[in-house]
Every structure is written in structure tokens, then in C-alpha cells.
């Protein structure tokens, strides 16, 4: 018996009631729709975003390869103070083509020393791809951010719609009071 009573309390906006207005029912459906969009849309947005990010990171790991390069010129002394600096490096691609380019380093390598650089499918220098653990963490973060954004958008749209309904109810109450109020007359003593 208690369970049925509790259910009636939860669904009070849909119960027959002589004081229930059309706006009350509309607001109840609006709140239900917002919660459904938050639950389904937020989850879907987070899962799709995390999956897409994970796919991008997996493609980066597949396309980028490490190459041993030789430093052609000494790094500037700014790296010794904790800053990054540019050095010119020379490497040979897997097809035998020799390449020279500049890259950012955080240490101060001397000319002739070896360091590992990453190249893309065109042989151009690029950043190292994220590790599988780092990619999973970043994909999860991006998915959670997308889920929160979808949830915030749905909740904000719902709040704006409820605010508009409240304004409409207040205007309706004002018009009704203007109709009924003069009938009561002034009874202050």
C-alpha cells in the first residue's frame, strides 16, 4: 500500500486535480524530457567523444614512428636554464632519403649526439604519440567533458523553458487578480 501511495506522490502532476493547470502538466513533461536527455544524451555524447578520441590516438600511434637522428648544431644555452630550445637534426627515412629539420628539445645536446625524433607517414617531424595509458586517460577526460557539456546544455535549456512557464503563470495570475480583486472591495479599517 505504501508503494502505491509513494508512486502517487511522485506522479502528482499527472493525477487528475481540479487545480491542475495545463502549464503544470507541460512543466512535468518538460522536466521528464530534460532528465531523459541528460541521462541518454549525456551518456551518448560522452561515449561517442571518448571513442572518437581513442580512435584518433590509436591512429596517431599507428602512423608515427620513432627515428634516430643526429644533432647537427649545438642547442642554445637557454635549455640549460630550464627552457626548451631548437636544434637542427639529420635523419634517414626508412626508404633511404636523408632529411634535415629543426626540432624542440628540453636538454642541451651537443652536435653529433643522437636523439629520438618522431616522424609521420610523410616523413615530417611530429610530436610523439600518446602512450596507450595516456590516450585512455585523455579520451576519458574528453568524454566526461562532452557528457558534462551535453548535460549542462540540456539543463540550461530546461531551466530557460521553466523560467518562461513561470513568467507565463505569473502573468496569468496577474490577469486573474485584476479580474477578481475589484470584487472584494476595500475592507481596510
PDB file of N, CA and C in Angstrom, residues 26 56 155:
ATOM      1  N   UNK A  26       2.545  20.525 -18.637  1.00  0.00           N
ATOM      2  CA  UNK A  26       3.617  20.824 -19.579  1.00  0.00           C
ATOM      3  C   UNK A  26       4.972  20.867 -18.871  1.00  0.00           C
ATOM      4  N   UNK A  56      41.429   8.447 -32.698  1.00  0.00           N
ATOM      5  CA  UNK A  56      42.448   9.388 -33.185  1.00  0.00           C
ATOM      6  C   UNK A  56      43.811   9.048 -32.577  1.00  0.00           C
ATOM      7  N   UNK A 155      20.197  20.939 -19.265  1.00  0.00           N
ATOM      8  CA  UNK A 155      19.690  21.535 -18.028  1.00  0.00           C
ATOM      9  C   UNK A 155      19.445  23.031 -18.210  1.00  0.00           C
TER      10      UNK A 155
END
